[in-house]
Amino acid sequence: MSTTNKLTGFDIYSNKSRIKWIVLAFSVVISFSSIFYTSILVEQLQDREKRQIELFAKALEYTVNESQNNNLYFITEEILFQNNSIPTILVDENDSITSYRNIDLDGVSESQTYNALRDRLESMKGTFDPIEIRLRDRDTNEIYDIQYIYYENSFLLTQLTYYPYIQLSVIAIFAFISYMAFNYSKAAEQNQVWVGLAKETAHQLGTPISSLMAWMEYFKDDEDFKNKSLIDELDKDIKKLQVITERFSNIGSTPVLNNEALEPLIKNIIAYLKPRISPKVNISVLALTPNIMGKVNPPLFEWVIENLCKNAVDSMGGSGSIFINILKGSEKRVFIDIADTGKGIQKSKIKQVFNPGFTTKKRGWGLGLTLAKRIIEVYHEGKIFVKVSEEGQGTTFRIVLHN
């Protein structure tokens, strides 16, 4: 049953990832299809409006040249006055404005009308080529004047021109929100799994720890058990297991932050670590000013320091030095620098060190630094980053806390 559930869970996440890309691809297809189709409509409407203006120009030319014709009423009413949407400006051969249609001049004073029309005319000149109207003498049929009609897209066509880009922006925003919501829900679901696993681990550890504590009391009372130093070390390990249990219990909960003196807190962590790491590793703790305080949750903060120190020991191959410096910063900040003399980190991999699964060791899950980052940045609202790293010289991590 457990294997089936595991495989099912894997398939669900695999399908979720696939669905995410399908939705993204579908959004892209819809967007470009909309732009393509709208572009075709715009071109057709532009061509239609151009033909309307050409017809308007011919009708105007015919009206002027054939003023005695019986068809003038039809031409005037059905063609000239039907242009109520396309902005046009009529100019003579000297580029003087003689008339205009469908240009909104509301709010423009009479003294400013001419300048407003000239500005609009310059805009039209950069949009389409003008349509020529030739005025002829009725008796000789000779051209005595040439006028030009300038025009631009109607308001409706202008809206339609920009519509696909607005639509694309809306779809892009929708796709981005959907993508972020999908990722957030997936991350939240994974976080719930990790939190549940952590709390269950803490619960399961409770029983054997209670049993070990009872055995410790038994050995302490046993007069035949002479190795009291061993009892002390075992007692430290049991207390460490209790701390680990408390850490797992705090995962997923809002930890209580206390204003702690950082130097003694870190020295206690190092005192526990020293007997359990290589004797060839020297660890020093230095506070540049006395009594530097920081808001921390001790069990979780100790976990971070342990992980960083153990990573440093592995990086040095069990031989070298670790320097922990505690500094006061501005704006009520505290800096904790943890430097080692290890092999360093490649520059191309510095940004990856906090990613889940990243590890340079043959054995390991690559979760130590990920947990450290989560503890510092989520639970302590601080920062942790690689301050400096040189291959063959070592690495310095910086932790930023508040006090």
mmCIF file of C-alpha atoms in Angstrom:
data_model
loop_
_atom_site.group_PDB
_atom_site.id
_atom_site.type_symbol
_atom_site.label_atom_id
_atom_site.label_comp_id
_atom_site.label_asym_id
_atom_site.label_seq_id
_atom_site.Cartn_x
_atom_site.Cartn_y
_atom_site.Cartn_z
ATOM 1 C CA MET A 1 0.000 0.000 0.000
ATOM 2 C CA SER A 2 2.753 2.451 0.898
ATOM 3 C CA THR A 3 4.554 1.806 -2.398
ATOM 4 C CA THR A 4 1.356 2.458 -4.322
ATOM 5 C CA ASN A 5 0.757 5.697 -2.452
ATOM 6 C CA LYS A 6 4.318 6.780 -3.081
ATOM 7 C CA LEU A 7 4.044 6.124 -6.776
ATOM 8 C CA THR A 8 0.648 7.823 -6.911
ATOM 9 C CA GLY A 9 2.041 10.903 -5.180
ATOM 10 C CA PHE A 10 4.923 11.011 -7.639
ATOM 11 C CA ASP A 11 2.520 10.756 -10.571
ATOM 12 C CA ILE A 12 0.384 13.549 -9.166
ATOM 13 C CA TYR A 13 3.349 15.921 -8.892
ATOM 14 C CA SER A 14 4.574 14.871 -12.322
ATOM 15 C CA ASN A 15 1.141 15.567 -13.798
ATOM 16 C CA LYS A 16 0.937 18.902 -11.993
ATOM 17 C CA SER A 17 4.184 19.985 -13.586
ATOM 18 C CA ARG A 18 2.919 18.838 -16.979
ATOM 19 C CA ILE A 19 -0.394 20.635 -16.518
ATOM 20 C CA LYS A 20 1.453 23.832 -15.597
ATOM 21 C CA TRP A 21 3.343 23.827 -18.893
ATOM 22 C CA ILE A 22 0.201 22.875 -20.830
ATOM 23 C CA VAL A 23 -1.640 25.878 -19.357
ATOM 24 C CA LEU A 24 1.293 28.141 -20.207
ATOM 25 C CA ALA A 25 1.473 26.827 -23.776
ATOM 26 C CA PHE A 26 -2.307 27.156 -24.179
ATOM 27 C CA SER A 27 -2.153 30.781 -22.997
ATOM 28 C CA VAL A 28 0.617 31.561 -25.486
ATOM 29 C CA VAL A 29 -1.332 29.953 -28.357
ATOM 30 C CA ILE A 30 -4.489 31.898 -27.464
ATOM 31 C CA SER A 31 -2.552 35.141 -27.215
ATOM 32 C CA PHE A 32 -0.793 34.881 -30.561
ATOM 33 C CA SER A 33 -3.913 33.547 -32.272
ATOM 34 C CA SER A 34 -5.834 36.556 -30.985
ATOM 35 C CA ILE A 35 -3.130 38.954 -32.205
ATOM 36 C CA PHE A 36 -2.991 37.262 -35.612
ATOM 37 C CA TYR A 37 -6.775 37.269 -36.073
ATOM 38 C CA THR A 38 -7.159 40.844 -34.843
ATOM 39 C CA SER A 39 -4.353 41.966 -37.151
ATOM 40 C CA ILE A 40 -6.281 40.515 -40.106
ATOM 41 C CA LEU A 41 -9.424 42.373 -39.010
ATOM 42 C CA VAL A 42 -7.495 45.604 -38.599
ATOM 43 C CA GLU A 43 -6.005 45.304 -42.082
ATOM 44 C CA GLN A 44 -9.441 44.647 -43.565
ATOM 45 C CA LEU A 45 -11.002 47.577 -41.733
ATOM 46 C CA GLN A 46 -8.123 49.845 -42.714
ATOM 47 C CA ASP A 47 -8.630 48.891 -46.347
ATOM 48 C CA ARG A 48 -12.348 49.471 -45.984
ATOM 49 C CA GLU A 49 -11.868 52.906 -44.436
ATOM 50 C CA LYS A 50 -9.401 53.819 -47.163
ATOM 51 C CA ARG A 51 -11.976 52.925 -49.806
ATOM 52 C CA GLN A 52 -14.555 55.006 -47.928
ATOM 53 C CA ILE A 53 -12.263 58.015 -47.934
ATOM 54 C CA GLU A 54 -11.499 57.502 -51.618
ATOM 55 C CA LEU A 55 -15.236 57.362 -52.307
ATOM 56 C CA PHE A 56 -15.709 60.454 -50.140
ATOM 57 C CA ALA A 57 -13.022 62.279 -52.156
ATOM 58 C CA LYS A 58 -14.526 61.280 -55.504
ATOM 59 C CA ALA A 59 -17.975 62.309 -54.328
ATOM 60 C CA LEU A 60 -16.642 65.644 -53.163
ATOM 61 C CA GLU A 61 -14.797 66.133 -56.442
ATOM 62 C CA TYR A 62 -17.888 65.188 -58.422
ATOM 63 C CA THR A 63 -20.085 67.507 -56.381
ATOM 64 C CA VAL A 64 -17.844 70.492 -57.003
ATOM 65 C CA ASN A 65 -17.284 69.774 -60.674
ATOM 66 C CA GLU A 66 -20.890 68.790 -61.542
ATOM 67 C CA SER A 67 -22.931 71.161 -59.442
ATOM 68 C CA GLN A 68 -25.851 71.094 -61.904
ATOM 69 C CA ASN A 69 -26.216 67.314 -61.906
ATOM 70 C CA ASN A 70 -29.476 65.816 -60.596
ATOM 71 C CA ASN A 71 -27.581 63.185 -58.596
ATOM 72 C CA LEU A 72 -26.018 65.756 -56.274
ATOM 73 C CA TYR A 73 -28.646 65.298 -53.564
ATOM 74 C CA PHE A 74 -28.023 61.548 -53.423
ATOM 75 C CA ILE A 75 -24.249 62.045 -53.427
ATOM 76 C CA THR A 76 -24.411 64.691 -50.740
ATOM 77 C CA GLU A 77 -26.775 62.859 -48.388
ATOM 78 C CA GLU A 78 -25.688 59.250 -48.929
ATOM 79 C CA ILE A 79 -21.938 59.616 -49.346
ATOM 80 C CA LEU A 80 -20.541 62.905 -48.092
ATOM 81 C CA PHE A 81 -22.604 63.151 -44.907
ATOM 82 C CA GLN A 82 -22.324 59.433 -44.126
ATOM 83 C CA ASN A 83 -18.693 59.798 -43.125
ATOM 84 C CA ASN A 84 -19.309 60.322 -39.409
ATOM 85 C CA SER A 85 -16.452 58.296 -37.918
ATOM 86 C CA ILE A 86 -13.256 58.756 -39.956
ATOM 87 C CA PRO A 87 -11.358 61.968 -39.060
ATOM 88 C CA THR A 88 -10.538 63.958 -42.201
ATOM 89 C CA ILE A 89 -8.960 67.324 -43.004
ATOM 90 C CA LEU A 90 -9.241 68.975 -46.440
ATOM 91 C CA VAL A 91 -6.408 71.272 -47.537
ATOM 92 C CA ASP A 92 -5.745 73.232 -50.729
ATOM 93 C CA GLU A 93 -2.599 73.132 -52.815
ATOM 94 C CA ASN A 94 -1.018 75.708 -50.493
ATOM 95 C CA ASP A 95 -1.581 73.365 -47.531
ATOM 96 C CA SER A 96 -4.195 75.673 -46.042
ATOM 97 C CA ILE A 97 -7.032 73.945 -44.185
ATOM 98 C CA THR A 98 -10.383 74.477 -45.898
ATOM 99 C CA SER A 99 -12.577 72.064 -43.918
ATOM 100 C CA TYR A 100 -12.526 69.101 -41.549
ATOM 101 C CA ARG A 101 -14.839 66.353 -40.293
ATOM 102 C CA ASN A 102 -15.086 64.077 -37.238
ATOM 103 C CA ILE A 103 -12.434 65.863 -35.236
ATOM 104 C CA ASP A 104 -13.351 66.480 -31.614
ATOM 105 C CA LEU A 105 -12.426 70.029 -30.600
ATOM 106 C CA ASP A 106 -14.407 70.155 -27.358
ATOM 107 C CA GLY A 107 -12.583 72.220 -24.783
ATOM 108 C CA VAL A 108 -10.501 73.970 -27.446
ATOM 109 C CA SER A 109 -11.035 77.720 -27.704
ATOM 110 C CA GLU A 110 -11.556 79.414 -31.061
ATOM 111 C CA SER A 111 -8.118 81.004 -30.861
ATOM 112 C CA GLN A 112 -6.543 77.582 -30.401
ATOM 113 C CA THR A 113 -8.611 75.761 -33.026
ATOM 114 C CA TYR A 114 -6.233 76.491 -35.886
ATOM 115 C CA ASN A 115 -3.176 75.247 -33.989
ATOM 116 C CA ALA A 116 -5.061 72.147 -32.866
ATOM 117 C CA LEU A 117 -6.051 71.373 -36.460
ATOM 118 C CA ARG A 118 -2.494 71.946 -37.711
ATOM 119 C CA ASP A 119 -1.162 69.520 -35.092
ATOM 120 C CA ARG A 120 -3.768 66.966 -36.086
ATOM 121 C CA LEU A 121 -2.901 67.482 -39.749
ATOM 122 C CA GLU A 122 0.793 66.806 -39.093
ATOM 123 C CA SER A 123 -0.194 63.604 -37.314
ATOM 124 C CA MET A 124 -2.327 62.546 -40.292
ATOM 125 C CA LYS A 125 0.496 63.246 -42.726
ATOM 126 C CA GLY A 126 2.609 60.698 -40.878
ATOM 127 C CA THR A 127 -0.162 58.094 -40.987
ATOM 128 C CA PHE A 128 -1.448 57.758 -44.557
ATOM 129 C CA ASP A 129 -0.774 59.304 -47.945
ATOM 130 C CA PRO A 130 -3.352 61.980 -48.877
ATOM 131 C CA ILE A 131 -6.078 61.481 -51.461
ATOM 132 C CA GLU A 132 -6.012 64.000 -54.295
ATOM 133 C CA ILE A 133 -9.073 65.958 -55.444
ATOM 134 C CA ARG A 134 -8.816 67.695 -58.804
ATOM 135 C CA LEU A 135 -11.118 70.634 -59.407
ATOM 136 C CA ARG A 136 -11.868 71.359 -63.078
ATOM 137 C CA ASP A 137 -13.377 74.234 -64.939
ATOM 138 C CA ARG A 138 -16.852 73.224 -66.159
ATOM 139 C CA ASP A 139 -16.406 74.858 -69.547
ATOM 140 C CA THR A 140 -12.818 73.986 -70.465
ATOM 141 C CA ASN A 141 -12.405 70.916 -68.211
ATOM 142 C CA GLU A 142 -9.015 72.236 -67.196
ATOM 143 C CA ILE A 143 -7.711 71.689 -63.653
ATOM 144 C CA TYR A 144 -7.663 74.969 -61.793
ATOM 145 C CA ASP A 145 -7.028 73.695 -58.247
ATOM 146 C CA ILE A 146 -5.872 70.572 -56.470
ATOM 147 C CA GLN A 147 -6.962 69.775 -52.944
ATOM 148 C CA TYR A 148 -5.955 66.945 -50.631
ATOM 149 C CA ILE A 149 -7.823 64.899 -48.060
ATOM 150 C CA TYR A 150 -5.782 63.699 -45.117
ATOM 151 C CA TYR A 151 -7.271 61.119 -42.797
ATOM 152 C CA GLU A 152 -6.466 58.673 -39.997
ATOM 153 C CA ASN A 153 -7.994 55.589 -38.467
ATOM 154 C CA SER A 154 -11.375 55.956 -36.844
ATOM 155 C CA PHE A 155 -11.592 55.733 -33.064
ATOM 156 C CA LEU A 156 -13.074 52.230 -33.332
ATOM 157 C CA LEU A 157 -10.248 51.008 -35.555
ATOM 158 C CA THR A 158 -7.651 52.576 -33.240
ATOM 159 C CA GLN A 159 -9.173 50.713 -30.302
ATOM 160 C CA LEU A 160 -9.159 47.508 -32.268
ATOM 161 C CA THR A 161 -5.491 48.030 -33.181
ATOM 162 C CA TYR A 162 -4.455 48.161 -29.523
ATOM 163 C CA TYR A 163 -6.958 45.558 -28.367
ATOM 164 C CA PRO A 164 -4.792 42.438 -28.985
ATOM 165 C CA TYR A 165 -1.926 43.899 -26.970
ATOM 166 C CA ILE A 166 -4.267 44.720 -24.109
ATOM 167 C CA GLN A 167 -5.692 41.240 -24.394
ATOM 168 C CA LEU A 168 -2.187 39.766 -24.444
ATOM 169 C CA SER A 169 -1.287 41.726 -21.313
ATOM 170 C CA VAL A 170 -4.414 40.511 -19.519
ATOM 171 C CA ILE A 171 -3.740 36.909 -20.521
ATOM 172 C CA ALA A 172 -0.083 37.246 -19.495
ATOM 173 C CA ILE A 173 -1.082 38.637 -16.092
ATOM 174 C CA PHE A 174 -3.649 35.879 -15.683
ATOM 175 C CA ALA A 175 -1.113 33.230 -16.678
ATOM 176 C CA PHE A 176 1.467 34.693 -14.279
ATOM 177 C CA ILE A 177 -1.019 34.771 -11.390
ATOM 178 C CA SER A 178 -2.112 31.220 -12.189
ATOM 179 C CA TYR A 179 1.502 30.084 -12.363
ATOM 180 C CA MET A 180 2.359 31.730 -9.025
ATOM 181 C CA ALA A 181 -0.789 30.375 -7.374
ATOM 182 C CA PHE A 182 -0.039 26.899 -8.710
ATOM 183 C CA ASN A 183 3.541 27.028 -7.429
ATOM 184 C CA TYR A 184 2.396 28.426 -4.093
ATOM 185 C CA SER A 185 -0.191 25.692 -3.628
ATOM 186 C CA LYS A 186 2.364 23.056 -4.541
ATOM 187 C CA ALA A 187 4.948 24.543 -2.160
ATOM 188 C CA ALA A 188 2.310 24.821 0.583
ATOM 189 C CA GLU A 189 1.346 21.208 0.072
ATOM 190 C CA GLN A 190 4.982 20.100 0.221
ATOM 191 C CA ASN A 191 5.527 22.229 3.327
ATOM 192 C CA GLN A 192 2.570 20.539 5.004
ATOM 193 C CA VAL A 193 4.107 17.153 4.208
ATOM 194 C CA TRP A 194 7.459 18.214 5.691
ATOM 195 C CA VAL A 195 5.840 19.761 8.752
ATOM 196 C CA GLY A 196 3.746 16.656 9.341
ATOM 197 C CA LEU A 197 6.816 14.447 8.933
ATOM 198 C CA ALA A 198 8.841 16.609 11.334
ATOM 199 C CA LYS A 199 6.162 16.564 14.022
ATOM 200 C CA GLU A 200 5.633 12.831 13.627
ATOM 201 C CA THR A 201 9.399 12.311 13.974
ATOM 202 C CA ALA A 202 9.386 14.372 17.179
ATOM 203 C CA HIS A 203 6.486 12.299 18.494
ATOM 204 C CA GLN A 204 8.214 9.020 17.643
ATOM 205 C CA LEU A 205 11.460 10.140 19.305
ATOM 206 C CA GLY A 206 9.653 10.868 22.545
ATOM 207 C CA THR A 207 9.226 7.230 23.578
ATOM 208 C CA PRO A 208 12.850 6.025 23.184
ATOM 209 C CA ILE A 209 14.149 9.236 24.796
ATOM 210 C CA SER A 210 11.939 8.634 27.832
ATOM 211 C CA SER A 211 13.244 5.075 28.007
ATOM 212 C CA LEU A 212 16.864 6.245 27.777
ATOM 213 C CA MET A 213 16.290 8.786 30.532
ATOM 214 C CA ALA A 214 14.941 6.030 32.771
ATOM 215 C CA TRP A 215 17.987 3.858 32.049
ATOM 216 C CA MET A 216 20.265 6.793 32.830
ATOM 217 C CA GLU A 217 18.678 7.188 36.233
ATOM 218 C CA TYR A 218 19.117 3.475 36.791
ATOM 219 C CA PHE A 219 22.837 3.600 35.974
ATOM 220 C CA LYS A 220 23.332 6.677 38.140
ATOM 221 C CA ASP A 221 21.867 4.810 41.121
ATOM 222 C CA ASP A 222 23.820 1.640 40.397
ATOM 223 C CA GLU A 223 26.861 1.626 42.679
ATOM 224 C CA ASP A 224 28.553 -1.102 40.609
ATOM 225 C CA PHE A 225 28.666 1.165 37.569
ATOM 226 C CA LYS A 226 31.962 2.955 38.049
ATOM 227 C CA ASN A 227 32.458 4.868 34.792
ATOM 228 C CA LYS A 228 30.742 8.088 35.788
ATOM 229 C CA SER A 229 32.329 10.091 32.924
ATOM 230 C CA LEU A 230 30.538 7.841 30.453
ATOM 231 C CA ILE A 231 27.288 8.570 32.252
ATOM 232 C CA ASP A 232 27.914 12.299 31.844
ATOM 233 C CA GLU A 233 28.527 11.955 28.075
ATOM 234 C CA LEU A 234 25.456 9.763 27.644
ATOM 235 C CA ASP A 235 23.461 12.334 29.590
ATOM 236 C CA LYS A 236 24.656 15.034 27.176
ATOM 237 C CA ASP A 237 23.569 12.934 24.199
ATOM 238 C CA ILE A 238 20.138 12.356 25.711
ATOM 239 C CA LYS A 239 19.743 16.079 26.297
ATOM 240 C CA LYS A 240 20.835 16.596 22.692
ATOM 241 C CA LEU A 241 18.135 14.211 21.535
ATOM 242 C CA GLN A 242 15.638 16.226 23.554
ATOM 243 C CA VAL A 243 16.832 19.385 21.811
ATOM 244 C CA ILE A 244 16.505 17.689 18.408
ATOM 245 C CA THR A 245 12.979 16.596 19.326
ATOM 246 C CA GLU A 246 12.146 20.175 20.272
ATOM 247 C CA ARG A 247 13.552 21.378 16.946
ATOM 248 C CA PHE A 248 11.331 19.032 14.983
ATOM 249 C CA SER A 249 8.360 20.081 17.104
ATOM 250 C CA ASN A 250 9.031 23.734 16.277
ATOM 251 C CA ILE A 251 9.007 23.122 12.513
ATOM 252 C CA GLY A 252 5.767 24.536 11.132
ATOM 253 C CA SER A 253 5.018 26.481 14.332
ATOM 254 C CA THR A 254 5.789 30.088 15.124
ATOM 255 C CA PRO A 255 8.861 29.853 17.357
ATOM 256 C CA VAL A 256 9.319 32.100 20.363
ATOM 257 C CA LEU A 257 12.299 34.430 19.902
ATOM 258 C CA ASN A 258 14.201 35.493 23.007
ATOM 259 C CA ASN A 259 16.888 38.128 23.355
ATOM 260 C CA GLU A 260 19.898 35.898 24.031
ATOM 261 C CA ALA A 261 23.577 36.583 24.622
ATOM 262 C CA LEU A 262 25.052 35.115 21.463
ATOM 263 C CA GLU A 263 28.641 34.455 22.562
ATOM 264 C CA PRO A 264 27.872 32.017 25.435
ATOM 265 C CA LEU A 265 25.105 30.408 23.391
ATOM 266 C CA ILE A 266 27.467 29.681 20.483
ATOM 267 C CA LYS A 267 30.259 28.574 22.843
ATOM 268 C CA ASN A 268 27.915 25.999 24.399
ATOM 269 C CA ILE A 269 27.166 24.642 20.924
ATOM 270 C CA ILE A 270 30.889 24.377 20.139
ATOM 271 C CA ALA A 271 31.571 22.724 23.512
ATOM 272 C CA TYR A 272 29.135 19.983 22.578
ATOM 273 C CA LEU A 273 30.518 19.619 19.040
ATOM 274 C CA LYS A 274 34.246 19.477 19.844
ATOM 275 C CA PRO A 275 34.307 15.953 21.366
ATOM 276 C CA ARG A 276 32.244 14.686 18.425
ATOM 277 C CA ILE A 277 34.343 15.983 15.533
ATOM 278 C CA SER A 278 37.932 15.482 14.462
ATOM 279 C CA PRO A 279 40.485 16.645 17.072
ATOM 280 C CA LYS A 280 42.445 18.205 14.184
ATOM 281 C CA VAL A 281 39.778 20.881 13.802
ATOM 282 C CA ASN A 282 40.236 24.042 15.837
ATOM 283 C CA ILE A 283 37.126 26.188 16.482
ATOM 284 C CA SER A 284 37.349 29.684 17.943
ATOM 285 C CA VAL A 285 34.505 32.015 18.943
ATOM 286 C CA LEU A 286 35.152 35.741 19.184
ATOM 287 C CA ALA A 287 32.747 38.589 20.007
ATOM 288 C CA LEU A 288 34.241 41.922 18.968
ATOM 289 C CA THR A 289 32.225 43.676 21.692
ATOM 290 C CA PRO A 290 30.948 42.107 24.936
ATOM 291 C CA ASN A 291 27.318 41.135 25.595
ATOM 292 C CA ILE A 292 26.094 41.128 21.991
ATOM 293 C CA MET A 293 22.434 40.161 22.081
ATOM 294 C CA GLY A 294 20.271 38.701 19.353
ATOM 295 C CA LYS A 295 16.657 37.587 19.038
ATOM 296 C CA VAL A 296 16.807 33.824 18.506
ATOM 297 C CA ASN A 297 15.026 30.599 19.257
ATOM 298 C CA PRO A 298 17.916 28.686 20.884
ATOM 299 C CA PRO A 299 17.043 25.110 19.729
ATOM 300 C CA LEU A 300 16.575 26.206 16.097
ATOM 301 C CA PHE A 301 19.523 28.608 16.115
ATOM 302 C CA GLU A 302 21.803 25.873 17.515
ATOM 303 C CA TRP A 303 20.709 23.673 14.605
ATOM 304 C CA VAL A 304 21.947 26.310 12.130
ATOM 305 C CA ILE A 305 25.341 26.705 13.820
ATOM 306 C CA GLU A 306 25.790 22.926 13.997
ATOM 307 C CA ASN A 307 24.977 22.481 10.326
ATOM 308 C CA LEU A 308 27.372 25.218 9.255
ATOM 309 C CA CYS A 309 30.185 23.874 11.468
ATOM 310 C CA LYS A 310 29.680 20.281 10.323
ATOM 311 C CA ASN A 311 29.708 21.398 6.687
ATOM 312 C CA ALA A 312 32.918 23.309 7.388
ATOM 313 C CA VAL A 313 34.524 20.199 8.974
ATOM 314 C CA ASP A 314 33.566 18.133 5.912
ATOM 315 C CA SER A 315 34.906 20.837 3.588
ATOM 316 C CA MET A 316 38.266 20.796 5.409
ATOM 317 C CA GLY A 317 38.509 17.005 5.349
ATOM 318 C CA GLY A 318 38.621 16.838 9.152
ATOM 319 C CA SER A 319 41.627 19.123 9.528
ATOM 320 C CA GLY A 320 41.738 22.922 9.721
ATOM 321 C CA SER A 321 40.247 25.910 11.549
ATOM 322 C CA ILE A 322 36.796 27.431 11.962
ATOM 323 C CA PHE A 323 36.507 31.065 13.034
ATOM 324 C CA ILE A 324 33.190 32.363 14.394
ATOM 325 C CA ASN A 325 33.070 36.145 14.768
ATOM 326 C CA ILE A 326 30.125 38.026 16.310
ATOM 327 C CA LEU A 327 29.735 41.696 15.352
ATOM 328 C CA LYS A 328 27.278 44.486 16.032
ATOM 329 C CA GLY A 329 25.828 46.127 12.950
ATOM 330 C CA SER A 330 23.764 49.244 12.289
ATOM 331 C CA GLU A 331 19.969 49.432 12.595
ATOM 332 C CA LYS A 332 19.851 46.924 15.471
ATOM 333 C CA ARG A 333 21.420 44.153 13.440
ATOM 334 C CA VAL A 334 23.891 41.488 14.499
ATOM 335 C CA PHE A 335 26.348 39.725 12.172
ATOM 336 C CA ILE A 336 27.702 36.227 12.772
ATOM 337 C CA ASP A 337 30.493 35.207 10.387
ATOM 338 C CA ILE A 338 31.463 31.538 10.212
ATOM 339 C CA ALA A 339 34.698 31.075 8.240
ATOM 340 C CA ASP A 340 36.604 27.890 7.489
ATOM 341 C CA THR A 341 39.900 26.984 5.828
ATOM 342 C CA GLY A 342 38.309 24.368 3.577
ATOM 343 C CA LYS A 343 38.319 23.814 -0.161
ATOM 344 C CA GLY A 344 35.852 26.630 -0.872
ATOM 345 C CA ILE A 345 32.947 26.748 -3.305
ATOM 346 C CA GLN A 346 33.087 27.228 -7.056
ATOM 347 C CA LYS A 347 31.739 30.648 -8.048
ATOM 348 C CA SER A 348 29.265 29.026 -10.421
ATOM 349 C CA LYS A 349 27.760 27.039 -7.540
ATOM 350 C CA ILE A 350 27.577 29.707 -4.823
ATOM 351 C CA LYS A 351 23.975 30.581 -5.702
ATOM 352 C CA GLN A 352 22.996 26.905 -5.525
ATOM 353 C CA VAL A 353 24.296 26.048 -2.044
ATOM 354 C CA PHE A 354 20.943 26.714 -0.349
ATOM 355 C CA ASN A 355 18.925 24.740 -2.907
ATOM 356 C CA PRO A 356 17.380 21.486 -1.645
ATOM 357 C CA GLY A 357 19.467 18.494 -2.689
ATOM 358 C CA PHE A 358 22.669 20.470 -3.327
ATOM 359 C CA THR A 359 25.650 18.671 -1.791
ATOM 360 C CA THR A 360 29.308 18.039 -2.585
ATOM 361 C CA LYS A 361 29.439 14.967 -0.338
ATOM 362 C CA LYS A 362 29.029 11.419 -1.584
ATOM 363 C CA ARG A 363 26.581 10.792 1.229
ATOM 364 C CA GLY A 364 23.975 13.262 2.310
ATOM 365 C CA TRP A 365 20.573 14.651 1.408
ATOM 366 C CA GLY A 366 21.729 18.206 0.767
ATOM 367 C CA LEU A 367 19.164 19.637 3.197
ATOM 368 C CA GLY A 368 21.413 21.133 5.897
ATOM 369 C CA LEU A 369 21.872 24.559 4.331
ATOM 370 C CA THR A 370 18.280 24.575 3.064
ATOM 371 C CA LEU A 371 17.036 24.087 6.621
ATOM 372 C CA ALA A 372 19.500 26.703 7.882
ATOM 373 C CA LYS A 373 18.175 29.246 5.366
ATOM 374 C CA ARG A 374 14.569 28.485 6.287
ATOM 375 C CA ILE A 375 15.262 28.746 10.020
ATOM 376 C CA ILE A 376 17.104 32.069 9.726
ATOM 377 C CA GLU A 377 15.003 33.788 7.057
ATOM 378 C CA VAL A 378 11.526 32.436 7.860
ATOM 379 C CA TYR A 379 11.565 31.854 11.608
ATOM 380 C CA HIS A 380 14.084 34.540 12.619
ATOM 381 C CA GLU A 381 13.316 37.051 9.812
ATOM 382 C CA GLY A 382 17.050 37.403 9.208
ATOM 383 C CA LYS A 383 19.438 36.651 6.364
ATOM 384 C CA ILE A 384 22.037 33.987 5.630
ATOM 385 C CA PHE A 385 24.337 34.036 2.625
ATOM 386 C CA VAL A 386 27.827 33.218 1.387
ATOM 387 C CA LYS A 387 29.845 36.319 2.246
ATOM 388 C CA VAL A 388 32.995 35.175 0.442
ATOM 389 C CA SER A 389 34.410 31.939 -0.918
ATOM 390 C CA GLU A 390 37.687 31.186 -2.678
ATOM 391 C CA GLU A 391 38.583 27.781 -4.031
ATOM 392 C CA GLY A 392 41.396 26.262 -2.000
ATOM 393 C CA GLN A 393 41.169 28.984 0.675
ATOM 394 C CA GLY A 394 37.821 28.543 2.386
ATOM 395 C CA THR A 395 34.312 29.910 2.753
ATOM 396 C CA THR A 396 32.661 32.475 5.020
ATOM 397 C CA PHE A 397 28.934 32.349 5.732
ATOM 398 C CA ARG A 398 27.236 35.394 7.230
ATOM 399 C CA ILE A 399 24.121 35.291 9.407
ATOM 400 C CA VAL A 400 22.225 38.544 9.982
ATOM 401 C CA LEU A 401 19.920 38.713 13.019
ATOM 402 C CA HIS A 402 17.987 41.435 14.845
ATOM 403 C CA ASN A 403 18.544 42.507 18.435
#
